[in-house]
Coordinates of C-alpha atoms in Angstrom, one line a residue:
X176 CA 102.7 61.1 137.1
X177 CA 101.9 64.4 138.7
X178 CA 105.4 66.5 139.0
X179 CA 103.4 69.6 141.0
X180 CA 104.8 70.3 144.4
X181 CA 103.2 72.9 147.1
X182 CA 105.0 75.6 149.4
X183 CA 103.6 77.5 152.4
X184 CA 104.4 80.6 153.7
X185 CA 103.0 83.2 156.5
X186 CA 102.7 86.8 157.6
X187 CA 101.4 88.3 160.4
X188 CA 99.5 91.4 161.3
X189 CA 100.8 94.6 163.0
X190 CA 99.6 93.7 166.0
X191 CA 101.2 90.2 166.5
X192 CA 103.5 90.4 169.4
X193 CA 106.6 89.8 167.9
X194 CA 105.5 92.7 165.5
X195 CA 104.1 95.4 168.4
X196 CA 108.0 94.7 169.3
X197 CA 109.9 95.2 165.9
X198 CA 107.6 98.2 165.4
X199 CA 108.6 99.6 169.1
X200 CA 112.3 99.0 168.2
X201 CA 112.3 100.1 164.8
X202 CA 110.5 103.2 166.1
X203 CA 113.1 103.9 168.8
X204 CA 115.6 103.8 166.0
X205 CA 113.8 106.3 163.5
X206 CA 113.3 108.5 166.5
X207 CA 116.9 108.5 167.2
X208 CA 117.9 108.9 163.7
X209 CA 115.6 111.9 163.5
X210 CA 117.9 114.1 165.5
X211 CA 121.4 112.3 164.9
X212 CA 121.6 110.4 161.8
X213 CA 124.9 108.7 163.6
X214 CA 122.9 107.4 166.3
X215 CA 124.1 104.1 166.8
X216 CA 120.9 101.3 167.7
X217 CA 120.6 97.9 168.8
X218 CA 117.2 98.2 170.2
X219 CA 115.4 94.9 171.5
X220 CA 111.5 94.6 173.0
X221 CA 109.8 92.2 174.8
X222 CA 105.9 92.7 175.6
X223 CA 103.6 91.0 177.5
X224 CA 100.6 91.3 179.7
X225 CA 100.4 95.4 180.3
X226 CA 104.2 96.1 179.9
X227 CA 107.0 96.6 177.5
X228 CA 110.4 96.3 178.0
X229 CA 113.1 98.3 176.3
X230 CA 116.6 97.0 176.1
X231 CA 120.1 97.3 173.9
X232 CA 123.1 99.3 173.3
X233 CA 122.3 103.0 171.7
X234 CA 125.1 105.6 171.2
X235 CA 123.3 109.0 170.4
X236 CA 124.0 112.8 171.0
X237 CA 120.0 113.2 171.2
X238 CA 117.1 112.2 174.0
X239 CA 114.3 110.9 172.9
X240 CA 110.7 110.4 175.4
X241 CA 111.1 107.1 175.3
X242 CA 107.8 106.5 176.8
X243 CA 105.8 108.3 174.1
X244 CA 107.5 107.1 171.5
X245 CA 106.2 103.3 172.7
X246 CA 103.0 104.5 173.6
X247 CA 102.3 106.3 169.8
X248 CA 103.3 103.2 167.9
X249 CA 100.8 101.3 170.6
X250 CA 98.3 103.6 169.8
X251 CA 99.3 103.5 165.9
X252 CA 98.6 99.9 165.5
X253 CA 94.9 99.9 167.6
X254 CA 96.0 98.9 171.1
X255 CA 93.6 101.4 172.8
X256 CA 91.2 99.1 175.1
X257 CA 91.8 98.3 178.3
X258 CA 89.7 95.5 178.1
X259 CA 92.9 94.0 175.9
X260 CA 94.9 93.8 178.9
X261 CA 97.5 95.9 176.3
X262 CA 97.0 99.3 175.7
X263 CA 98.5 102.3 174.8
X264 CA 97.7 104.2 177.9
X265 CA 98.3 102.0 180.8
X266 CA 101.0 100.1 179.8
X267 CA 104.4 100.0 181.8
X268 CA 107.6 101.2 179.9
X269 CA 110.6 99.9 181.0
X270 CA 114.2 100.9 180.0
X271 CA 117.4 98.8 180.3
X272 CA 119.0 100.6 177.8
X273 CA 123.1 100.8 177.8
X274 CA 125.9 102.2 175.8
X275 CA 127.3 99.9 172.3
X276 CA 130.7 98.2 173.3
X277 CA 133.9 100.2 172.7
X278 CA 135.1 96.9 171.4
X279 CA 132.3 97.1 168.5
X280 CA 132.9 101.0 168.2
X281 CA 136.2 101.4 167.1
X282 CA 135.7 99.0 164.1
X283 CA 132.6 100.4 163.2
X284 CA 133.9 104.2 163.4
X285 CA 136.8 103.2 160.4
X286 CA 134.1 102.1 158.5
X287 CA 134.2 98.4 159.2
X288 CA 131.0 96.2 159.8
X289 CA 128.6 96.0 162.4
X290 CA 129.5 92.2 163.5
X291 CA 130.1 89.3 161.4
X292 CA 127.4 87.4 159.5
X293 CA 125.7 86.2 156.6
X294 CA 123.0 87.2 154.6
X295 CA 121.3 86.6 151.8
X296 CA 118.8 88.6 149.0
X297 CA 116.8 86.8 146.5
X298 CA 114.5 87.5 143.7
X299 CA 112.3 85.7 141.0
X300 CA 109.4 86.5 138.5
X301 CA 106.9 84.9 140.4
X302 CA 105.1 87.9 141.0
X303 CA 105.1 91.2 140.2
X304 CA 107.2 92.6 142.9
X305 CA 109.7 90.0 142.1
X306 CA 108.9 88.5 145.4
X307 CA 107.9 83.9 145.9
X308 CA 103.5 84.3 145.5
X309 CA 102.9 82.8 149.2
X310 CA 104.6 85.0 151.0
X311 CA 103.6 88.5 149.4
X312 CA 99.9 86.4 149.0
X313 CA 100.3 86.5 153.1
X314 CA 101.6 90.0 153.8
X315 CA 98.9 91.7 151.4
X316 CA 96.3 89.4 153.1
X317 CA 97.6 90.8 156.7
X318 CA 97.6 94.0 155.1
X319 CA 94.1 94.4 153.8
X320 CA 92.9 93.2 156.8
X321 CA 94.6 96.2 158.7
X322 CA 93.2 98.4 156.1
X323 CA 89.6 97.2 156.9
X324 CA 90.0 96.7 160.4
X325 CA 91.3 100.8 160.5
X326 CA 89.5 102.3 157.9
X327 CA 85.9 100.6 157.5
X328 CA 83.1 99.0 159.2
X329 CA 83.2 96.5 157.5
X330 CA 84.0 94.0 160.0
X331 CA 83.5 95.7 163.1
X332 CA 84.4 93.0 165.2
X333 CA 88.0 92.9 164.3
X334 CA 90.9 93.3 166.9
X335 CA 95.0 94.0 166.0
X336 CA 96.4 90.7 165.9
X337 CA 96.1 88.3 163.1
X338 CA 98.4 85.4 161.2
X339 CA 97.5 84.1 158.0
X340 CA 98.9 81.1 155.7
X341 CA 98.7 80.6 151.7
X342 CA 100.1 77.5 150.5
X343 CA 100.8 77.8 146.6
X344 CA 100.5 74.6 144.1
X345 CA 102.9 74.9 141.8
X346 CA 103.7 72.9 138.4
X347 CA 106.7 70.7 137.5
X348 CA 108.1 74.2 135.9
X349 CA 107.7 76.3 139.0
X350 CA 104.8 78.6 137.8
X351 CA 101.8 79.2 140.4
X352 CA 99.3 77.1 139.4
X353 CA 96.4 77.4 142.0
X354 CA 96.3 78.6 145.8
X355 CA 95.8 75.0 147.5
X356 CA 95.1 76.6 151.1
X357 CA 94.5 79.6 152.8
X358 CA 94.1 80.1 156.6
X359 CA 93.2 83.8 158.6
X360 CA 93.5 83.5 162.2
X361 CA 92.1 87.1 163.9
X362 CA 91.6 87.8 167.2
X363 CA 88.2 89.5 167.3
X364 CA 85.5 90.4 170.4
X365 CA 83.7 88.3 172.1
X366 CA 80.4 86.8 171.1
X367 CA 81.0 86.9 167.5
X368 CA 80.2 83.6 165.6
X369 CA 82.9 82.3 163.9
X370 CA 80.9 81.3 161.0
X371 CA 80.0 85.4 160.4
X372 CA 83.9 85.8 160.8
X373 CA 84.2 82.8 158.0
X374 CA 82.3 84.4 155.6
X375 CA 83.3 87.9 156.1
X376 CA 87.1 86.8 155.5
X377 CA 85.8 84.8 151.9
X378 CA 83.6 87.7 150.7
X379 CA 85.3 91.1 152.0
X380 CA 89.0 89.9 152.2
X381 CA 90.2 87.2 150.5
X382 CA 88.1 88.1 147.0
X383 CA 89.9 91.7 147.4
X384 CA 93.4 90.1 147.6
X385 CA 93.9 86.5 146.1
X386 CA 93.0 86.3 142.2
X387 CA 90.0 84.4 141.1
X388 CA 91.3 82.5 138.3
X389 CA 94.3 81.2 141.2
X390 CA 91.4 79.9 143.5
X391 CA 88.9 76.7 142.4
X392 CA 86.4 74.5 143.8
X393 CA 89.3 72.5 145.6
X394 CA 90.9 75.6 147.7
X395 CA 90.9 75.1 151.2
X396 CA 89.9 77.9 153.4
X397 CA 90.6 77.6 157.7
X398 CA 89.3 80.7 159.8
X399 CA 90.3 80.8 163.2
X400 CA 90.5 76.8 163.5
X401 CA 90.9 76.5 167.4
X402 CA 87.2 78.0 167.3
X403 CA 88.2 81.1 169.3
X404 CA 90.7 84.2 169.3
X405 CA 89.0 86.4 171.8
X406 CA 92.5 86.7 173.8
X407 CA 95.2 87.8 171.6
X408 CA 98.3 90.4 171.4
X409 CA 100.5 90.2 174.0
X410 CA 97.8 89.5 176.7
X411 CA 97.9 86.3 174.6
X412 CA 101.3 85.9 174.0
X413 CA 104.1 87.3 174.7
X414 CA 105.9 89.0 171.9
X415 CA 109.9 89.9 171.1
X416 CA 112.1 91.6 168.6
X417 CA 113.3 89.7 165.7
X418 CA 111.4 86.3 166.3
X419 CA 109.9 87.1 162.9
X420 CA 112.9 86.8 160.5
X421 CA 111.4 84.4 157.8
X422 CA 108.0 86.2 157.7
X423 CA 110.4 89.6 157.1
X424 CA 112.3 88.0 154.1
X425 CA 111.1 85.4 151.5
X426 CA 108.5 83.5 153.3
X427 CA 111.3 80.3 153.4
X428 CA 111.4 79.9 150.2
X429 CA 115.2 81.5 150.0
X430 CA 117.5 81.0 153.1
X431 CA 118.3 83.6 155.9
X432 CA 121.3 84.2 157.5
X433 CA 120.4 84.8 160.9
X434 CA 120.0 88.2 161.8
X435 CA 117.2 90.1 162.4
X436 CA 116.6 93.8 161.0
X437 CA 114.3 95.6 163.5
X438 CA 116.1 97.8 166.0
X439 CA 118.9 97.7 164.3
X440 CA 121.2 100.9 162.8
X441 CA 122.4 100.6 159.1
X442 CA 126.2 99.9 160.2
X443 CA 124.9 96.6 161.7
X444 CA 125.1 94.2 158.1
X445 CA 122.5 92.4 159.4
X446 CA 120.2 94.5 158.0
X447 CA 122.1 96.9 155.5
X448 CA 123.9 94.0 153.6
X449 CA 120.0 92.3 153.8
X450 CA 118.7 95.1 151.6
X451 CA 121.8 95.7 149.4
X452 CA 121.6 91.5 148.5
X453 CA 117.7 92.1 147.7
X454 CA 118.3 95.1 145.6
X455 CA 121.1 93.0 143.5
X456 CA 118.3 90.0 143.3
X457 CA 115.9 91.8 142.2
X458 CA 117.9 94.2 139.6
X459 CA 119.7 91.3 138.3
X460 CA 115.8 89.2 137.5
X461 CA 114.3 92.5 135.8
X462 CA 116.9 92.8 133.9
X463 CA 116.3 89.5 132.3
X464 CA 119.6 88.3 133.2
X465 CA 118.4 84.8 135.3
X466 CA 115.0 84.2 136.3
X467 CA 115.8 84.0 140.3
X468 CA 118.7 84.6 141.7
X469 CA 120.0 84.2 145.0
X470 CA 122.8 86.1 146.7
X471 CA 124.8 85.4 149.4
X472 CA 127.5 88.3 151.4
X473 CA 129.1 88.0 154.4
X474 CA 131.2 90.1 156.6
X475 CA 134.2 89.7 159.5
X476 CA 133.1 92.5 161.8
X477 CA 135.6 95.8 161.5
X478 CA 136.7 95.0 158.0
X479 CA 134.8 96.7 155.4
X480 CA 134.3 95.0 152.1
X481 CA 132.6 91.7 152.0
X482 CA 134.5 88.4 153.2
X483 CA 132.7 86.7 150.3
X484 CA 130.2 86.9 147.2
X485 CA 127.9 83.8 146.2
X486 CA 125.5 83.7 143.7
X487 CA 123.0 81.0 142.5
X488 CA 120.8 81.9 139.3
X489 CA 118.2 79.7 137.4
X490 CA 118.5 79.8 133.7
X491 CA 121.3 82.1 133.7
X492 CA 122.1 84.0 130.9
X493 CA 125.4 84.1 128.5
X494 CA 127.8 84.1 132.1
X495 CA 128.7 82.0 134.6
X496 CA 127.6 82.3 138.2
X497 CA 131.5 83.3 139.4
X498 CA 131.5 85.5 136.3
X499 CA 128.5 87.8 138.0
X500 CA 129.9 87.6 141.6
X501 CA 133.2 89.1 140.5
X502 CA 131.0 91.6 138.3
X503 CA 129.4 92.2 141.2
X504 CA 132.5 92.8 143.8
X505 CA 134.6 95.1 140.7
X506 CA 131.5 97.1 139.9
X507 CA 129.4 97.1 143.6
X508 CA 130.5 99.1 146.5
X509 CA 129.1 96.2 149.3
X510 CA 130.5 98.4 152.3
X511 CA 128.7 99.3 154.6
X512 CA 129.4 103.1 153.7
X513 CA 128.8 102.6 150.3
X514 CA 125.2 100.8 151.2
X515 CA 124.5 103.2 153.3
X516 CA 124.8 106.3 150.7
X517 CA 123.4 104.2 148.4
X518 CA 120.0 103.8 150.2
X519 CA 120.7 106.8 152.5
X520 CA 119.8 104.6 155.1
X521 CA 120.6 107.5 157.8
X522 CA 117.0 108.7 157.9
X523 CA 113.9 107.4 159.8
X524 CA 112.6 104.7 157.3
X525 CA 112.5 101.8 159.4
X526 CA 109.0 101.7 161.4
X527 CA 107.1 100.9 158.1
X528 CA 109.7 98.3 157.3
X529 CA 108.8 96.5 160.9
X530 CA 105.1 94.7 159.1
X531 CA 104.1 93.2 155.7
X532 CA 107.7 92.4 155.0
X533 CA 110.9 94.1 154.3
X534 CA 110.7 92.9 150.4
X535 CA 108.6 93.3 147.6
X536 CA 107.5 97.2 148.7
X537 CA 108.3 99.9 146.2
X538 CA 108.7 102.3 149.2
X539 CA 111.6 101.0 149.9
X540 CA 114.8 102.3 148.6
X541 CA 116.4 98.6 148.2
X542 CA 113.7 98.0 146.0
X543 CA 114.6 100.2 142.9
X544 CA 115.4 99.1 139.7
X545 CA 118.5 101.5 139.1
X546 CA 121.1 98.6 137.5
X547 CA 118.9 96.5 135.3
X548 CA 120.6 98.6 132.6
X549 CA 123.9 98.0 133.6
X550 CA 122.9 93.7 134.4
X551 CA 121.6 94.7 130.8
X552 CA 124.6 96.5 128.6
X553 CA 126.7 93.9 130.4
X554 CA 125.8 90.4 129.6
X555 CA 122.8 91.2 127.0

């Protein structure tokens, strides 16, 4: 009897709605933390049809232009046509902006938590960034089609927003067998025929990203299945921060807490806590310690250290699952001060964070590999 199961994950490009937004918000924030690294952001978008609209609660001792800041990361990720009905020149800017709750201040000024919540990290040796294969197959698919689209002719036709989807087959032993399914939707100009766009995506994209021995006779290949993406971005659709949480984590194949990251300052946990739980993951698989690991914190707003510490590992080694969570809280400073100096998260990162994925990107401080000795001296 055949054991092998299949998972699916997505991505989408930099010009996807929801992603013009987390770019704008996350690019409000690094502007802001540019000038004072104790700006506190919340940040939200919302983009349609030739207009963006800026909204939150900021606390800042700097001013930033608001309206080129949007416009730039507009321009950044290829809005620039008019013809888009979305560009970086005509579209409207509008600020609802207000001042963060006194309420949330004063716990957040002694150090406390942003807000309450849950969130989770996970890590296994699927690939080599330590990241499940569909969703890092996704974002480097998304990616290398930005890459082409901005830096070649190679497929001149090609405009900013695109989605694609990799389902994995995988044995009864949870090693990638084969890529079952891959599907590239890109919105491109008119009068192209899809069947050029087909074969461009097989020859110029997907041999540049997938592996060949992971792709056979049986692999199923959909571009642009509704026959047309001429209207796209947020002509198209409209877009908004944070409605792209599982494509920013593990793809689905871990759980997610909640939050979103984009817009967001590193006192909210949301997001802080989010990276701290990755870089524990992934440390604690290097290391050789379990072969995934997922980690669970959560926080009471106001109150500093962690409400609680779960761990789940597969084929754990030499401890106990409790045994590493109280490792974890005696020898891990999970406040969000501690994160914070840890990753000095104070300093305009965040705008490359807001495409391909939060995870998985050596870039990122969350992503080093700094305690696989200690997960190593420890229990090894």
């Amino acid at each position: 009897m055949n054991k092998n199961y299949f998972f699916t994950s997505e991505s989408v490009s930099e010009g996807h709605p929801d992603k013009v937004c987390d770019q704008v918000s996350d690019a409000v924030l690094d502007a802001m933390l540019l000038q004072d690294p104790m700006s506190r952001v919340a940040c939200e978008c919302y983009a349609t049809t030739g207009m963006i609209l800026i909204g939150g609660e900021i606390t800042t001792e700097t001013y930033i232009d608001l309206q080129e800041t949007v416009r730039n990361v507009i321009r950044e990720i290829g809005y620039n046509e008019p013809k888009l009905r979305f560009d970086a020149d005509s579209v409207a800017v509008l600020n609802t902006i207000n001042h963060q709750s006194e309420n949330i201040k004063i716990g957040v000024d002694t150090g406390g938590a942003g807000d309450q919540g849950l969130m989770f990290g996970f890590a296994n040796k699927e690939t080599a960034e330590f990241m499940p294969a569909p969703i890092m197959f996704a974002h480097k698919l998304m990616k290398k089609l930005a890459d082409i689209r901005k830096t070649t002719n190679l497929m001149p036709y090609l405009k900013p927003d695109a989605k694609s989807q990799v389902t994995v087959e995988y044995n009864e032993n949870d090693e990638v067998v084969r890529i079952d399914t891959v599907v590239i939707s890109t919105q491109h100009e008119a009068g192209v025929h899809q069947e050029k766009i087909k074969e461009d995506v097989k020859d110029i994209l997907i041999k540049q990203v997938i592996p060949e021995h992971l792709i056979d006779a049986k692999t199923k290949l959909y571009v642009n299945p509704t026959g047309l993406f001429e209207i796209g971005g947020p002509h198209g659709d409209t877009g908004l921060t944070g409605r792209k949480i599982i494509v920013d984590t593990y793809g689905g194949k871990a759980p997610h807490g909640g939050g979103a990251f984009s817009g967001k300052d590193p006192t909210k946990v949301d997001r802080s806590a989010a990276y701290a739980a990755r870089h524990l993951a992934k440390n604690i698989v290097a290391s050789g310690l379990a072969d995934e690991c997922l980690i669970q914190l959560s926080y009471a707003i106001g109150i500093a250290q962690p409400v609680s510490i779960y761990t789940q590992t597969k084929n754990l080694k030499n401890i106990s699952n409790s045994e590493l969570s109280n490792f974890i809280i005696n020898n891990i400073d999970l406040t969000p001060n501690g994160i914070i100096e840890k990753f000095d998260l104070r300093r305009p990162i965040y705008q490359q964070t807001a495409a391909y994925g939060h995870f998985g990107r050596n870039e990122f401080p969350w992503e080093k590999l700094d305690l696989v000795d200690l997960f190593k001296q420890k229990f090894l």
